[in-house]
Coordinates of N, CA and C and ligand atoms in Angstrom, one line a residue:
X1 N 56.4 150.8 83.5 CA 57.7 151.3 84.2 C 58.8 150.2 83.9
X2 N 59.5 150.8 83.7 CA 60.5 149.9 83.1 C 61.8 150.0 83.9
X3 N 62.6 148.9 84.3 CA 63.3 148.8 85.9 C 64.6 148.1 85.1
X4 N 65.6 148.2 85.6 CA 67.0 147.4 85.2 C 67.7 147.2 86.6
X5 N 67.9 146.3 86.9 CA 68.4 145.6 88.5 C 70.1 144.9 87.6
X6 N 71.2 145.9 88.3 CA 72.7 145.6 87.4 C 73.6 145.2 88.9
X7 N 74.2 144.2 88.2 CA 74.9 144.0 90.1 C 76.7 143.4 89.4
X8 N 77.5 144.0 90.3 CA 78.7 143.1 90.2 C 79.0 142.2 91.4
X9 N 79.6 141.3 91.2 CA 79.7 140.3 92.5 C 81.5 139.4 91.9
X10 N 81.6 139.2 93.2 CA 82.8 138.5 93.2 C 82.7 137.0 93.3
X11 N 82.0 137.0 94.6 CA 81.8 135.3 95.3 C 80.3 134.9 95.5
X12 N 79.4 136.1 94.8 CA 78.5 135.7 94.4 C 77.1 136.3 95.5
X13 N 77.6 136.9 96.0 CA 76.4 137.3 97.6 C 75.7 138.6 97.2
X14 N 76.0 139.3 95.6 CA 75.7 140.7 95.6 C 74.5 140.0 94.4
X15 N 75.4 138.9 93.7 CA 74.8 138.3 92.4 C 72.9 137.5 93.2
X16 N 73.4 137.0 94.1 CA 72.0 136.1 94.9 C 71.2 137.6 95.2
X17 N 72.2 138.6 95.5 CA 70.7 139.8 96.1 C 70.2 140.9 95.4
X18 N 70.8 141.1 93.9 CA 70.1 141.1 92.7 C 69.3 140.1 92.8
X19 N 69.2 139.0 92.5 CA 68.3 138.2 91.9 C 67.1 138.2 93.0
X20 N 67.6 138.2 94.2 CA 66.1 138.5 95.2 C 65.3 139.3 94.8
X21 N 66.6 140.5 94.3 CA 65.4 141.7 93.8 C 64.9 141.1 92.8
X22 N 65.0 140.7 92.1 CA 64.7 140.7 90.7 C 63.5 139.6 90.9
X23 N 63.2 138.9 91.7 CA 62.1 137.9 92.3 C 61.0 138.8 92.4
X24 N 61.3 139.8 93.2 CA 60.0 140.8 93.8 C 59.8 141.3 92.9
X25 N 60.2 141.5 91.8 CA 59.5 142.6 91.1 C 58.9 142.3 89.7
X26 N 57.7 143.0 89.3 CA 56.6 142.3 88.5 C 57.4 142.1 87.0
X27 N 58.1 143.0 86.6 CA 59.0 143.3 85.6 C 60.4 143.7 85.3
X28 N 61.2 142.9 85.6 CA 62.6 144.1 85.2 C 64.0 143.4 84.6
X29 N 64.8 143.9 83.9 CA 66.3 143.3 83.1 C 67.2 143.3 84.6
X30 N 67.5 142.1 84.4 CA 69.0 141.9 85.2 C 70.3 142.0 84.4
X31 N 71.5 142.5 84.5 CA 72.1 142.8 84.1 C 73.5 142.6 84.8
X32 N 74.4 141.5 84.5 CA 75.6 141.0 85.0 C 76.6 142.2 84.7
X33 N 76.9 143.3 84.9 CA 78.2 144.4 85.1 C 79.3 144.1 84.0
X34 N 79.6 142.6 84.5 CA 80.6 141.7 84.0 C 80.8 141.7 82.4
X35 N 79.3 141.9 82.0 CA 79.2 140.9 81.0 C 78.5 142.0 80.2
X36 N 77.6 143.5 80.4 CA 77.0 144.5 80.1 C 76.7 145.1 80.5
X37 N 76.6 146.4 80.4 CA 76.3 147.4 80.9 C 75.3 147.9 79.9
X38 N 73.8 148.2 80.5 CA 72.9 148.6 79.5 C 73.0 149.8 79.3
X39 N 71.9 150.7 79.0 CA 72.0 152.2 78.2 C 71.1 152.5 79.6
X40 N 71.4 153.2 80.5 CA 70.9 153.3 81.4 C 69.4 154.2 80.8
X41 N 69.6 155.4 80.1 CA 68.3 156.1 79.5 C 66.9 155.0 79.6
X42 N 67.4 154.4 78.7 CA 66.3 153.0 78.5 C 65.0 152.8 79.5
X43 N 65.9 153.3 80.7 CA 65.2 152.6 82.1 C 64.1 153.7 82.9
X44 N 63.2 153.6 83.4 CA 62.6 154.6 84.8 C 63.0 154.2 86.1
X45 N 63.5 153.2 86.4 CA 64.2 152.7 87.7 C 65.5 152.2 87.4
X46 N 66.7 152.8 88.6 CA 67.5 151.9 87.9 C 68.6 151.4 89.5
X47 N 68.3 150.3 89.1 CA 69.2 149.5 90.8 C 70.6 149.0 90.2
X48 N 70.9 149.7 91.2 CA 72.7 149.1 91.2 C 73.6 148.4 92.6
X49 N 74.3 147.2 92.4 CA 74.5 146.6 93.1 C 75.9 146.1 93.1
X50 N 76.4 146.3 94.6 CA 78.0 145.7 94.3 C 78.6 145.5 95.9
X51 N 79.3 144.2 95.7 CA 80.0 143.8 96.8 C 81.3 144.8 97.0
X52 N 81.7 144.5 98.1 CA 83.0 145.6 98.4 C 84.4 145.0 99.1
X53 N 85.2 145.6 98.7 CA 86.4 145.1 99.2 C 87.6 146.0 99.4
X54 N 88.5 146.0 100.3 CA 89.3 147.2 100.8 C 88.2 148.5 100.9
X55 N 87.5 148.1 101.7 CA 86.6 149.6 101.8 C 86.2 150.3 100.5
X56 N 85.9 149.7 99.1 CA 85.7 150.5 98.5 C 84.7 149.1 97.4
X57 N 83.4 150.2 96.8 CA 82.5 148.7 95.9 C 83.7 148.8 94.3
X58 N 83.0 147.4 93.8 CA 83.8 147.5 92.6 C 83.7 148.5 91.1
X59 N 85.0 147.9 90.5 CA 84.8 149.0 89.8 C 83.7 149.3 88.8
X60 N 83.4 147.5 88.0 CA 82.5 148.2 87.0 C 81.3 149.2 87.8
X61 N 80.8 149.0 88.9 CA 79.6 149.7 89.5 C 80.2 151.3 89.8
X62 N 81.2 151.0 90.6 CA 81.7 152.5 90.5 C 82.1 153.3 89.2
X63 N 82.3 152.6 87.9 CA 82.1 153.7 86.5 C 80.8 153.8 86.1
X64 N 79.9 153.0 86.6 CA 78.7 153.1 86.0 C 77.8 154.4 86.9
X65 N 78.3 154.7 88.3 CA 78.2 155.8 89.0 C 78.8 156.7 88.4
X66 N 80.1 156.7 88.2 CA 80.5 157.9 88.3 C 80.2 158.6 86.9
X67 N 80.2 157.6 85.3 CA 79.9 158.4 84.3 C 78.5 158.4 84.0
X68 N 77.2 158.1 84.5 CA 75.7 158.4 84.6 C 75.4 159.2 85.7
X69 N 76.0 160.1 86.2 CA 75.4 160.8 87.4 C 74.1 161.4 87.1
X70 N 74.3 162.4 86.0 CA 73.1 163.3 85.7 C 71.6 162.1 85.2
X71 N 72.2 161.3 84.6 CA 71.4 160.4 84.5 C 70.3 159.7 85.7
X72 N 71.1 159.4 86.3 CA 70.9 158.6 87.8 C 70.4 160.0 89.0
X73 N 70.4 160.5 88.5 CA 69.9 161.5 89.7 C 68.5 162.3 88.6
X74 N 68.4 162.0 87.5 CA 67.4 162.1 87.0 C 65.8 161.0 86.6
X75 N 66.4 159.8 87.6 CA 65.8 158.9 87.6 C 65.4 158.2 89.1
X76 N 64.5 157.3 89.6 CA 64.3 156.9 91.0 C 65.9 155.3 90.2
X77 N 66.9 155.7 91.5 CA 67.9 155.2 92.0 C 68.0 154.2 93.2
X78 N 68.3 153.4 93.1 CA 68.5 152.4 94.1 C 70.0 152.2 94.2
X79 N 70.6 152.2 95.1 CA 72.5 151.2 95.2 C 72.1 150.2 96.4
X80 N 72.7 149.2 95.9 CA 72.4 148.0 96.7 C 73.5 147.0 96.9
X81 N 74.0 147.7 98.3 CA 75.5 147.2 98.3 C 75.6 145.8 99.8
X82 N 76.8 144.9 99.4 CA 77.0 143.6 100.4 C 78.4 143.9 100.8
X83 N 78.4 143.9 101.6 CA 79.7 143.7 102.3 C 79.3 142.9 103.9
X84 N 80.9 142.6 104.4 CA 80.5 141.6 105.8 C 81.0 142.7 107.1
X85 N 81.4 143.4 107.3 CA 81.8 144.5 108.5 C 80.7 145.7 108.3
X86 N 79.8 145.6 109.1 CA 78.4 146.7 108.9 C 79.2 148.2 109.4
X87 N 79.7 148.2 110.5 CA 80.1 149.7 110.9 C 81.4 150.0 110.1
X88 N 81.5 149.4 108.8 CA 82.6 150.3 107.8 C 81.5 150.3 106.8
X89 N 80.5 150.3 106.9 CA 79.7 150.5 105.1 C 79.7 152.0 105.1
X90 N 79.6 153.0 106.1 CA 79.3 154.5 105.9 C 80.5 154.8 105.2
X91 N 81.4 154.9 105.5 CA 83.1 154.8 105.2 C 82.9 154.5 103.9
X92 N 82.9 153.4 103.5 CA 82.5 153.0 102.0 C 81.6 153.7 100.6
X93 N 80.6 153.9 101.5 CA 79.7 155.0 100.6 C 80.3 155.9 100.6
X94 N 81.1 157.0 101.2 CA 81.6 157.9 101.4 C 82.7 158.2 100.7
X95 N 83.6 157.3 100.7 CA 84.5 157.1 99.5 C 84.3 156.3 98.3
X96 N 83.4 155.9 97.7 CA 83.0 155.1 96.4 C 81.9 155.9 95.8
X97 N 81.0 156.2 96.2 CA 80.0 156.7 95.6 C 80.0 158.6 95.7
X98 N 79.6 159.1 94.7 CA 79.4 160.2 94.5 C 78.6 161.5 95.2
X99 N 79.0 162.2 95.8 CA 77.9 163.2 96.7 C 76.6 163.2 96.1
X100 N 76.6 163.2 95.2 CA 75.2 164.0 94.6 C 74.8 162.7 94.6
X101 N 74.9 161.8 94.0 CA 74.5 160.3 94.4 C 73.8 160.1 95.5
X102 N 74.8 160.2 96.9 CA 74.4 159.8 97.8 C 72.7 160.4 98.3
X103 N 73.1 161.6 98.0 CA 71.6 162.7 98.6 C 70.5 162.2 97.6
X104 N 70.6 161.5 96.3 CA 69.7 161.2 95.6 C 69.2 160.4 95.3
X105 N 70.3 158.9 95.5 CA 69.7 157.6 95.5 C 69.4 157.1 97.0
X106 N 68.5 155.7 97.2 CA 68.4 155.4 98.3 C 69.0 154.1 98.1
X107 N 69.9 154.1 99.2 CA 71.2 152.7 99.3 C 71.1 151.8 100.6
X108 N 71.2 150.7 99.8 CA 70.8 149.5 101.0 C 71.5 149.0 101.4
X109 N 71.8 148.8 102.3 CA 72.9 147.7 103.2 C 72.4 146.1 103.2
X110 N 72.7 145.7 102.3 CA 72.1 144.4 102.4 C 72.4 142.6 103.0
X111 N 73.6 143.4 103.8 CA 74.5 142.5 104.8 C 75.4 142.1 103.6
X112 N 76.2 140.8 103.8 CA 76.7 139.6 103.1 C 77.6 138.3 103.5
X113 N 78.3 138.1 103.2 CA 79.2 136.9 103.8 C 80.5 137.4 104.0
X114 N 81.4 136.4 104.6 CA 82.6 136.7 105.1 C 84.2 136.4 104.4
X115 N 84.8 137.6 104.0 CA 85.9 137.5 102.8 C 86.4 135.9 102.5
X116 N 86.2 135.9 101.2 CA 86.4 134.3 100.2 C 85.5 133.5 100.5
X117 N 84.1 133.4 101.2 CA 83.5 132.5 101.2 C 82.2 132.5 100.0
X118 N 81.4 131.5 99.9 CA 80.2 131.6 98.9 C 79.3 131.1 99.8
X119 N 78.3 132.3 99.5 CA 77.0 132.3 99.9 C 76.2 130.7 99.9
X120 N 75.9 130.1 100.4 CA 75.1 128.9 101.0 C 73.7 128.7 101.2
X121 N 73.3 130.0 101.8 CA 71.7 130.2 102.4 C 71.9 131.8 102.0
X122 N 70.8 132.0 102.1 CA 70.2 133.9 102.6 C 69.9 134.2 104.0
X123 N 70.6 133.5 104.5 CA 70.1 134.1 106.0 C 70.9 135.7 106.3
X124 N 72.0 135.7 105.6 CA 72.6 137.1 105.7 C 71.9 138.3 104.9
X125 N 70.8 137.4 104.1 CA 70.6 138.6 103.3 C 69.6 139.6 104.5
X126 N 69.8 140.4 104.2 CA 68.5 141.6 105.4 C 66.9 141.8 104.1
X127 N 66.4 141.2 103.9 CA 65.2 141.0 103.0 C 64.0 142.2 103.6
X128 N 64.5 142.3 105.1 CA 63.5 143.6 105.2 C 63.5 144.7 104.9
X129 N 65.1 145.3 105.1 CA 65.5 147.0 104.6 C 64.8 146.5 102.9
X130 N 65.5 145.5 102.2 CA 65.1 144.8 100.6 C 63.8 145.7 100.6
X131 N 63.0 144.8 101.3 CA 61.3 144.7 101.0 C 61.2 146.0 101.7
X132 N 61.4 146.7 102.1 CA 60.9 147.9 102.8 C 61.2 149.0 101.6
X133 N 61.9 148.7 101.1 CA 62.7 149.9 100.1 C 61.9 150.0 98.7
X134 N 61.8 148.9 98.4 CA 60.8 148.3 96.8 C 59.6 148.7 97.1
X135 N 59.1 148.2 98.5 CA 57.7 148.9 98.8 C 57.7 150.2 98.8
X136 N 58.2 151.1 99.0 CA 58.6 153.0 99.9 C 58.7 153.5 97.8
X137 N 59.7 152.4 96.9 CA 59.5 153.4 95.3 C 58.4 152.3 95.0
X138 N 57.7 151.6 95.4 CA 56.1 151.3 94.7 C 56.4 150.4 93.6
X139 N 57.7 149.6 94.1 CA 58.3 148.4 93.2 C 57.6 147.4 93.5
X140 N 56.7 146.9 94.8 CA 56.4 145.7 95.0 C 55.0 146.1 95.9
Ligands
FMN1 C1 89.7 140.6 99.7 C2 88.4 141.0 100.4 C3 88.3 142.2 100.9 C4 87.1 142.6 101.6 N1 87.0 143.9 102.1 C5 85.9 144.2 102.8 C6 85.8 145.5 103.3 O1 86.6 146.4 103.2 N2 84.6 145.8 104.0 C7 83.6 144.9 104.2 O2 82.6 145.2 104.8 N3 83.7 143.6 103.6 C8 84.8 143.3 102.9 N4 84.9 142.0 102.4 C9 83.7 141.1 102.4 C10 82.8 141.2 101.2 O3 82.4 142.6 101.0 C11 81.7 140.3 101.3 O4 82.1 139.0 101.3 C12 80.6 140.5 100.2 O5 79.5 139.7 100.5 C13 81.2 140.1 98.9 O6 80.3 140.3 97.8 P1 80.3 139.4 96.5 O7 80.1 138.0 97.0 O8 79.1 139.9 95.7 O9 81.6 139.7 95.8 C14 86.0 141.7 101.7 C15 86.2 140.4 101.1 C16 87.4 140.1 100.4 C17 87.5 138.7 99.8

């Protein structure tokens, strides 16, 4: 099975929870947004990851949604998003990510830090929804 874990990050809190993921799992390409965007086909899993700001995640992750839909809804989907205000994430999904998306990938709230700062520890990371999720697609 072949897995690609892609994350964009700003101050680096989305970048540390990609790589968590990417810890847990027996095999898979990490992929900096920034820096590439792979051929999503390529993949049988495919996680996407991105910090948020003004209520909305960034853009390379939001084109990578919005022009792989049929793709990504033809595949087991993960979105795996950080932001620091938990009761505005629904809001967020709702405006960034794609209907058909939503109903078809499974999206994690994986906490983060607080605007301009850099991550220090993982105590904000939520490692259980993490580890609950990778367990539930038979990632870990
Ligand atoms: C300018 C700015 C705007 C932000 N806007 C939001 C927001 O609308 N909602 C939210 O929950 N967090 C917001 N945050 C907090 C970030 O989502 C949080 O720090 C996240 O962990 C950043 O991810 P990154 O380190 O991967 O870039 C904002 C941060 C900054 C610097």
């Amino acid at each position: 099975m072949k897995i690609a874990v892609m994350y964009i990050s700003k101050t680096g809190s989305t970048q540390l929870c990609a790589e968590y993921i990417a810890s847990k799992l027996q095999d898979c390409s990490l992929f900096d947004l920034d820096r590439e965007i792979p051929c999503l086909s390529d993949f049988d899993v495919l996680l996407i990851g991105s910090g948020v700001r003004m209520g909305k995640i960034y853009k390379p992750a939001k084109q990578v949604l919005n022009d792989n839909i049929e793709t990504l809804i033809a595949k087991k989907t993960i979105i795996f998003l950080c932001n620091f205000y938990p009761e505005t994430i629904q809001k967020t999904i709702r405006n960034s990510i794609p209907n058909r998306l939503i109903n078809h990938a499974k999206i994690i709230k994986c906490g983060g830090i607080s605007p301009f700062s850099k991550p220090t520890n993982t105590e904000w990371l939520n490692c259980t929804e993490i580890n609950e999720v990778l367990t539930a697609f038979c990632l870990m």
